[in-house]
Amino acid sequence: MESLTIILTFLLSLFLIFKLLPNKKSDPSKPLNLIPGPKRLPVIGNLHLLAGNTPPHHVFRKLSAQYGPLMRIQLGGLPYLIVSTVEVAKEVLRTHDLAFSNRPPGLAAEAFSYNYTGVGFAPYGEPWRVLKKLCTVELLSMKRVRSFRHVRQEETENLVRFITAAAGDGAAVDLSEKVHLLAYDIVTRASVGATTKDRLKVMHITRGLGNFGAGFNAADLYPSVKVLPFLTGIQFKIEKMHREMDGMFQEIIAEARAAEKDDGFEDLLGILLKCQAEGSEMAITDDDIKAVMLDMFLAGSETSAAVIEWAMSEMVKNPVTLKKAQEEVRKVFDKTGRVDEERIHELEYLPLAIKETLRIHPPLPFMMPRLNSSKCTLNGYEIPSNTRLIVHAWALGRDPQYWPDAEQFIPERFQASTIDYKGNDFQYLPFGSGRRLCPGMNFGVANSDLALATLLYHFDWEMPRGLRNQDLDMVEDFAITVRRKNPLILVPTLKRPLNVGK
């Protein structure tokens, strides 16, 4: 009965879309219609190609192999361009970086970024430049990231205590859940100075936002049908979640203003409130602060957790790699009996494994969508202004032209490589590139480095009884970030007890 209701609602929505959409015939002379792409159906365009269980980034990669490095795809009422090769990505992100520095509008993005005031969704312009400068210089500089070292240390040690308590008699643990909680706790403490009572609510809201971004929701794909947000119910869901999030953030801000802190620790909220009180290059409102906080929770926690989760998955599935990383970590940290960031730089192999994880499992398989502000030419085609474009980072990281054995997890491929995270090598864009390069890159990498070193140092890791390492499934769950579809369940054996006194 429930499935029948869903089908009837879908058919009704389609009927209304047919009636409400302007009747425009495809004009083959228009520039976008000259770009290769799969055949489009009336009204839905190519949405039918995304039906089923195959994640969109897999679908688009397969289609791009058929239609070329710059592909036109029609998602409902909107044309998108999908960029899947290094050469065209370079045109977008270097030659036309300024033109493609804007973001397309969206219902969820507008609401949750407080009318596009956060770093991630703000339109390119002076307010965004000031905010980006504030983030890179004040909030997320290397100096500031280092100041959060004790937060990372304490939270990873708390994780070790939990796993140690849960690991008796060969018991398995849900490592996915634990690393996500770890990431949220680190981000929360760095952002607001404490793990607030709303810790689980923050997780709930952040994951809910990720799901909004995953579904290519109909209201965004048919912007000319103004009643669609209400017909689909998406408007009410967004408003409900926004009220919940806004109330939580307002309460946190009020508590921070009322608190008298003298512990010498400066969290991100405190810095923002100080800039607000003292004045800066632009007036900072409470909504601006909330938008930046949401950027931190959304980008800082989900991405770090995904990297840790996939790195552990790949190493467990490849025991030789796991052993090599583990032996190195223990060789370095057995000198003190404790994993700490002072000696992380002595590791050589684990950073290679993290780089390889980011190649094969970039947290954002599609770089955030872009919208060009002026007409330009890509791959020989004229691109009108206000065209939506997606750079397919997941496909670039698996391009066999640049990555031999591209589907294999081989950390050694980075051993003599100069490729880094800064977005100058277009076959490797885990944090984006150009003006929209992620300002939280250093923060995310620091969180992943320490957490992985800690997990490898203290514990041996095995599959649950009856399962082989090579049987570990790697099925993806597509949202804004790509997580494991099924939790990573492993059996830890304590090998190096926690000794914080050394």
mmCIF file of C-alpha atoms in Angstrom, residues 29-295:
data_model
loop_
_atom_site.group_PDB
_atom_site.id
_atom_site.type_symbol
_atom_site.label_atom_id
_atom_site.label_comp_id
_atom_site.label_asym_id
_atom_site.label_seq_id
_atom_site.Cartn_x
_atom_site.Cartn_y
_atom_site.Cartn_z
ATOM 1 C CA SER A 29 21.578 25.123 -32.855
ATOM 2 C CA LYS A 30 21.862 26.166 -29.199
ATOM 3 C CA PRO A 31 25.417 25.793 -27.839
ATOM 4 C CA LEU A 32 24.663 23.295 -25.057
ATOM 5 C CA ASN A 33 22.759 21.028 -27.451
ATOM 6 C CA LEU A 34 25.939 20.620 -29.494
ATOM 7 C CA ILE A 35 27.766 19.012 -26.555
ATOM 8 C CA PRO A 36 27.608 15.189 -26.599
ATOM 9 C CA GLY A 37 25.432 13.423 -24.057
ATOM 10 C CA PRO A 38 22.908 10.629 -23.636
ATOM 11 C CA LYS A 39 19.508 10.933 -25.281
ATOM 12 C CA ARG A 40 17.077 12.926 -23.180
ATOM 13 C CA LEU A 41 13.502 11.961 -22.407
ATOM 14 C CA PRO A 42 10.696 14.526 -22.182
ATOM 15 C CA VAL A 43 10.404 16.278 -18.806
ATOM 16 C CA ILE A 44 12.769 14.020 -16.858
ATOM 17 C CA GLY A 45 15.761 14.408 -19.190
ATOM 18 C CA ASN A 46 18.333 11.838 -18.075
ATOM 19 C CA LEU A 47 17.069 11.276 -14.538
ATOM 20 C CA HIS A 48 16.086 7.724 -15.456
ATOM 21 C CA LEU A 49 19.784 6.899 -15.807
ATOM 22 C CA LEU A 50 20.226 7.525 -12.075
ATOM 23 C CA ALA A 51 17.496 5.077 -11.101
ATOM 24 C CA GLY A 52 18.723 1.978 -9.321
ATOM 25 C CA ASN A 53 21.444 1.321 -6.786
ATOM 26 C CA THR A 54 24.478 2.465 -8.761
ATOM 27 C CA PRO A 55 25.887 5.703 -7.265
ATOM 28 C CA PRO A 56 25.766 8.748 -9.584
ATOM 29 C CA HIS A 57 29.554 9.118 -9.768
ATOM 30 C CA HIS A 58 29.817 5.583 -11.164
ATOM 31 C CA VAL A 59 26.998 6.264 -13.645
ATOM 32 C CA PHE A 60 28.547 9.520 -14.861
ATOM 33 C CA ARG A 61 31.972 7.946 -15.290
ATOM 34 C CA LYS A 62 30.545 5.187 -17.469
ATOM 35 C CA LEU A 63 28.568 7.695 -19.533
ATOM 36 C CA SER A 64 31.591 9.980 -19.936
ATOM 37 C CA ALA A 65 33.581 7.074 -21.359
ATOM 38 C CA GLN A 66 30.910 6.865 -24.051
ATOM 39 C CA TYR A 67 30.192 10.567 -24.694
ATOM 40 C CA GLY A 68 33.496 12.269 -24.000
ATOM 41 C CA PRO A 69 35.424 14.439 -21.524
ATOM 42 C CA LEU A 70 32.795 17.200 -21.550
ATOM 43 C CA MET A 71 29.331 15.667 -21.398
ATOM 44 C CA ARG A 72 25.925 17.285 -21.267
ATOM 45 C CA ILE A 73 23.462 15.616 -18.914
ATOM 46 C CA GLN A 74 19.878 16.797 -18.394
ATOM 47 C CA LEU A 75 18.697 16.474 -14.805
ATOM 48 C CA GLY A 76 15.015 17.276 -14.855
ATOM 49 C CA GLY A 77 14.666 20.816 -16.122
ATOM 50 C CA LEU A 78 18.343 21.716 -15.846
ATOM 51 C CA PRO A 79 21.303 20.973 -18.120
ATOM 52 C CA TYR A 80 24.592 20.091 -16.382
ATOM 53 C CA LEU A 81 28.044 19.685 -17.852
ATOM 54 C CA ILE A 82 30.176 16.854 -16.464
ATOM 55 C CA VAL A 83 33.960 17.256 -16.705
ATOM 56 C CA SER A 84 35.826 13.961 -16.433
ATOM 57 C CA THR A 85 39.335 14.467 -17.849
ATOM 58 C CA VAL A 86 42.380 16.362 -16.673
ATOM 59 C CA GLU A 87 42.604 18.509 -19.792
ATOM 60 C CA VAL A 88 39.069 19.895 -19.517
ATOM 61 C CA ALA A 89 39.317 20.185 -15.719
ATOM 62 C CA LYS A 90 42.389 22.355 -16.256
ATOM 63 C CA GLU A 91 40.397 24.616 -18.574
ATOM 64 C CA VAL A 92 37.693 25.021 -15.934
ATOM 65 C CA LEU A 93 39.874 25.344 -12.847
ATOM 66 C CA ARG A 94 42.788 27.316 -14.252
ATOM 67 C CA THR A 95 41.935 29.024 -17.542
ATOM 68 C CA HIS A 96 38.342 29.892 -16.565
ATOM 69 C CA ASP A 97 38.590 29.643 -12.780
ATOM 70 C CA LEU A 98 37.248 33.165 -12.265
ATOM 71 C CA ALA A 99 34.272 32.609 -14.554
ATOM 72 C CA PHE A 100 33.386 29.326 -12.825
ATOM 73 C CA SER A 101 33.792 30.557 -9.233
ATOM 74 C CA ASN A 102 30.066 30.864 -8.511
ATOM 75 C CA ARG A 103 27.665 28.306 -7.060
ATOM 76 C CA PRO A 104 24.260 27.416 -8.493
ATOM 77 C CA PRO A 105 21.265 28.162 -6.238
ATOM 78 C CA GLY A 106 19.448 25.465 -4.283
ATOM 79 C CA LEU A 107 16.705 25.304 -1.665
ATOM 80 C CA ALA A 108 18.736 23.495 0.992
ATOM 81 C CA ALA A 109 21.887 25.521 0.257
ATOM 82 C CA GLU A 110 19.992 28.799 0.583
ATOM 83 C CA ALA A 111 18.386 27.868 3.892
ATOM 84 C CA PHE A 112 21.286 26.199 5.629
ATOM 85 C CA SER A 113 23.939 28.688 4.518
ATOM 86 C CA TYR A 114 21.761 31.578 5.702
ATOM 87 C CA ASN A 115 21.047 32.926 2.252
ATOM 88 C CA TYR A 116 24.415 31.867 0.805
ATOM 89 C CA THR A 117 26.650 33.536 3.401
ATOM 90 C CA GLY A 118 28.871 30.539 4.284
ATOM 91 C CA VAL A 119 32.240 29.923 2.630
ATOM 92 C CA GLY A 120 31.020 26.889 0.711
ATOM 93 C CA PHE A 121 27.918 28.366 -0.923
ATOM 94 C CA ALA A 122 28.515 32.133 -1.025
ATOM 95 C CA PRO A 123 28.606 33.680 -4.509
ATOM 96 C CA TYR A 124 32.001 34.842 -5.664
ATOM 97 C CA GLY A 125 32.587 38.484 -4.773
ATOM 98 C CA GLU A 126 33.995 40.783 -2.107
ATOM 99 C CA PRO A 127 31.996 39.383 0.865
ATOM 100 C CA TRP A 128 33.121 35.854 -0.031
ATOM 101 C CA ARG A 129 36.772 36.995 -0.412
ATOM 102 C CA VAL A 130 36.706 38.627 3.029
ATOM 103 C CA LEU A 131 35.164 35.534 4.589
ATOM 104 C CA LYS A 132 37.633 33.199 2.848
ATOM 105 C CA LYS A 133 40.511 35.376 4.099
ATOM 106 C CA LEU A 134 39.108 35.238 7.630
ATOM 107 C CA CYS A 135 38.945 31.442 7.419
ATOM 108 C CA THR A 136 42.425 30.928 5.968
ATOM 109 C CA VAL A 137 44.226 33.544 8.093
ATOM 110 C CA GLU A 138 42.358 33.448 11.404
ATOM 111 C CA LEU A 139 40.271 30.299 11.677
ATOM 112 C CA LEU A 140 42.098 27.539 9.808
ATOM 113 C CA SER A 141 45.714 28.634 9.389
ATOM 114 C CA MET A 142 48.458 26.092 10.155
ATOM 115 C CA LYS A 143 49.144 27.928 13.425
ATOM 116 C CA ARG A 144 45.491 27.665 14.425
ATOM 117 C CA VAL A 145 45.276 24.004 13.393
ATOM 118 C CA ARG A 146 48.319 23.275 15.585
ATOM 119 C CA SER A 147 46.613 25.031 18.507
ATOM 120 C CA PHE A 148 43.936 22.312 18.408
ATOM 121 C CA ARG A 149 46.549 19.591 18.887
ATOM 122 C CA HIS A 150 45.532 18.834 22.472
ATOM 123 C CA VAL A 151 41.905 18.444 21.358
ATOM 124 C CA ARG A 152 42.855 15.822 18.769
ATOM 125 C CA GLN A 153 45.119 14.097 21.280
ATOM 126 C CA GLU A 154 42.508 13.856 24.020
ATOM 127 C CA GLU A 155 39.712 12.720 21.723
ATOM 128 C CA THR A 156 41.781 10.008 20.014
ATOM 129 C CA GLU A 157 42.876 8.727 23.433
ATOM 130 C CA ASN A 158 39.221 8.626 24.480
ATOM 131 C CA LEU A 159 38.575 6.506 21.393
ATOM 132 C CA VAL A 160 41.367 4.113 22.398
ATOM 133 C CA ARG A 161 39.845 3.775 25.884
ATOM 134 C CA PHE A 162 36.446 2.956 24.436
ATOM 135 C CA ILE A 163 37.765 0.365 21.990
ATOM 136 C CA THR A 164 39.934 -1.199 24.711
ATOM 137 C CA ALA A 165 36.887 -1.573 26.977
ATOM 138 C CA ALA A 166 34.793 -3.035 24.154
ATOM 139 C CA ALA A 167 37.440 -5.344 22.698
ATOM 140 C CA GLY A 168 37.461 -8.160 25.232
ATOM 141 C CA ASP A 169 36.999 -11.805 24.231
ATOM 142 C CA GLY A 170 37.245 -11.133 20.519
ATOM 143 C CA ALA A 171 34.278 -8.776 20.421
ATOM 144 C CA ALA A 172 33.779 -6.784 17.214
ATOM 145 C CA VAL A 173 33.294 -3.011 17.195
ATOM 146 C CA ASP A 174 31.506 -0.709 14.780
ATOM 147 C CA LEU A 175 34.519 1.354 13.788
ATOM 148 C CA SER A 176 32.486 3.500 11.381
ATOM 149 C CA GLU A 177 30.300 4.804 14.183
ATOM 150 C CA LYS A 178 33.287 5.462 16.440
ATOM 151 C CA VAL A 179 35.354 7.394 13.903
ATOM 152 C CA HIS A 180 32.352 9.553 13.000
ATOM 153 C CA LEU A 181 31.802 10.372 16.671
ATOM 154 C CA LEU A 182 35.528 11.104 16.989
ATOM 155 C CA ALA A 183 35.428 13.522 14.050
ATOM 156 C CA TYR A 184 32.355 15.318 15.407
ATOM 157 C CA ASP A 185 33.876 15.633 18.875
ATOM 158 C CA ILE A 186 37.103 17.120 17.501
ATOM 159 C CA VAL A 187 35.248 19.578 15.277
ATOM 160 C CA THR A 188 32.829 20.526 18.053
ATOM 161 C CA ARG A 189 35.586 21.226 20.566
ATOM 162 C CA ALA A 190 37.655 23.156 18.037
ATOM 163 C CA SER A 191 34.579 25.146 16.990
ATOM 164 C CA VAL A 192 32.838 25.896 20.288
ATOM 165 C CA GLY A 193 35.306 24.796 22.951
ATOM 166 C CA ALA A 194 33.422 21.804 24.328
ATOM 167 C CA THR A 195 31.518 18.704 23.300
ATOM 168 C CA THR A 196 28.093 20.258 23.711
ATOM 169 C CA LYS A 197 24.985 18.467 24.945
ATOM 170 C CA ASP A 198 23.757 18.771 21.357
ATOM 171 C CA ARG A 199 26.510 16.482 20.065
ATOM 172 C CA LEU A 200 24.172 13.841 18.653
ATOM 173 C CA LYS A 201 21.814 16.509 17.337
ATOM 174 C CA VAL A 202 24.703 18.047 15.400
ATOM 175 C CA MET A 203 25.399 14.642 13.853
ATOM 176 C CA HIS A 204 21.741 14.170 12.990
ATOM 177 C CA ILE A 205 21.437 17.576 11.336
ATOM 178 C CA THR A 206 24.721 17.322 9.457
ATOM 179 C CA ARG A 207 23.872 13.904 8.052
ATOM 180 C CA GLY A 208 20.415 15.138 7.150
ATOM 181 C CA LEU A 209 21.995 17.961 5.165
ATOM 182 C CA GLY A 210 24.231 15.469 3.407
ATOM 183 C CA ASN A 211 21.189 13.497 2.346
ATOM 184 C CA PHE A 212 19.532 16.639 0.960
ATOM 185 C CA GLY A 213 22.611 17.128 -1.206
ATOM 186 C CA ALA A 214 22.662 13.535 -2.400
ATOM 187 C CA GLY A 215 19.288 13.204 -3.982
ATOM 188 C CA PHE A 216 19.259 15.805 -6.785
ATOM 189 C CA ASN A 217 15.893 16.756 -5.290
ATOM 190 C CA ALA A 218 13.069 17.488 -7.719
ATOM 191 C CA ALA A 219 12.386 21.006 -6.428
ATOM 192 C CA ASP A 220 15.911 22.098 -7.386
ATOM 193 C CA LEU A 221 15.839 20.272 -10.717
ATOM 194 C CA TYR A 222 12.621 21.985 -11.809
ATOM 195 C CA PRO A 223 13.121 25.553 -10.536
ATOM 196 C CA SER A 224 10.456 26.958 -12.902
ATOM 197 C CA VAL A 225 7.750 24.902 -11.145
ATOM 198 C CA LYS A 226 7.336 27.141 -8.110
ATOM 199 C CA VAL A 227 4.826 24.892 -6.330
ATOM 200 C CA LEU A 228 7.050 21.805 -6.489
ATOM 201 C CA PRO A 229 8.860 22.416 -3.154
ATOM 202 C CA PHE A 230 5.473 22.297 -1.446
ATOM 203 C CA LEU A 231 4.066 19.399 -3.483
ATOM 204 C CA THR A 232 7.083 17.227 -2.685
ATOM 205 C CA GLY A 233 7.210 18.319 0.954
ATOM 206 C CA ILE A 234 10.879 19.281 0.680
ATOM 207 C CA GLN A 235 10.146 22.884 1.697
ATOM 208 C CA PHE A 236 8.641 21.785 5.012
ATOM 209 C CA LYS A 237 11.476 19.357 5.739
ATOM 210 C CA ILE A 238 14.074 22.051 5.090
ATOM 211 C CA GLU A 239 12.246 24.607 7.226
ATOM 212 C CA LYS A 240 11.863 22.142 10.103
ATOM 213 C CA MET A 241 15.524 21.159 10.059
ATOM 214 C CA HIS A 242 16.611 24.777 9.668
ATOM 215 C CA ARG A 243 14.606 25.835 12.743
ATOM 216 C CA GLU A 244 16.171 23.010 14.725
ATOM 217 C CA MET A 245 19.682 23.909 13.585
ATOM 218 C CA ASP A 246 19.211 27.650 14.029
ATOM 219 C CA GLY A 247 17.911 27.257 17.569
ATOM 220 C CA MET A 248 20.844 25.039 18.488
ATOM 221 C CA PHE A 249 23.439 27.437 17.034
ATOM 222 C CA GLN A 250 21.778 30.486 18.631
ATOM 223 C CA GLU A 251 21.879 28.801 22.021
ATOM 224 C CA ILE A 252 25.564 27.918 21.573
ATOM 225 C CA ILE A 253 26.360 31.527 20.590
ATOM 226 C CA ALA A 254 24.446 32.884 23.597
ATOM 227 C CA GLU A 255 26.313 30.543 25.945
ATOM 228 C CA ALA A 256 29.647 31.600 24.447
ATOM 229 C CA ARG A 257 28.849 35.293 24.903
ATOM 230 C CA ALA A 258 27.855 34.734 28.524
ATOM 231 C CA ALA A 259 30.873 32.572 29.403
ATOM 232 C CA GLU A 260 34.012 34.026 30.929
ATOM 233 C CA LYS A 261 36.850 31.917 29.627
ATOM 234 C CA ASP A 262 40.335 32.142 31.027
ATOM 235 C CA ASP A 263 41.818 28.809 29.953
ATOM 236 C CA GLY A 264 43.867 30.367 27.150
ATOM 237 C CA PHE A 265 42.175 28.196 24.503
ATOM 238 C CA GLU A 266 40.650 30.116 21.612
ATOM 239 C CA ASP A 267 37.992 28.200 19.708
ATOM 240 C CA LEU A 268 36.637 29.197 16.309
ATOM 241 C CA LEU A 269 33.400 30.620 17.709
ATOM 242 C CA GLY A 270 35.354 32.801 20.105
ATOM 243 C CA ILE A 271 37.437 34.175 17.235
ATOM 244 C CA LEU A 272 34.322 34.939 15.192
ATOM 245 C CA LEU A 273 32.639 36.666 18.130
ATOM 246 C CA LYS A 274 35.766 38.742 18.733
ATOM 247 C CA CYS A 275 35.870 39.770 15.060
ATOM 248 C CA GLN A 276 32.183 40.646 15.312
ATOM 249 C CA ALA A 277 32.706 42.799 18.405
ATOM 250 C CA GLU A 278 35.870 44.525 17.213
ATOM 251 C CA GLY A 279 34.790 44.972 13.607
ATOM 252 C CA SER A 280 36.535 43.632 10.522
ATOM 253 C CA GLU A 281 36.576 44.236 6.795
ATOM 254 C CA MET A 282 32.858 43.432 6.766
ATOM 255 C CA ALA A 283 30.137 43.473 9.402
ATOM 256 C CA ILE A 284 29.703 39.963 10.809
ATOM 257 C CA THR A 285 26.177 39.011 11.828
ATOM 258 C CA ASP A 286 25.058 36.083 13.962
ATOM 259 C CA ASP A 287 23.779 34.428 10.795
ATOM 260 C CA ASP A 288 27.235 34.755 9.222
ATOM 261 C CA ILE A 289 28.701 33.026 12.284
ATOM 262 C CA LYS A 290 26.130 30.232 12.093
ATOM 263 C CA ALA A 291 26.863 29.705 8.394
ATOM 264 C CA VAL A 292 30.612 29.365 9.074
ATOM 265 C CA MET A 293 29.934 26.997 11.991
ATOM 266 C CA LEU A 294 27.808 24.830 9.715
ATOM 267 C CA ASP A 295 30.619 24.794 7.135
#
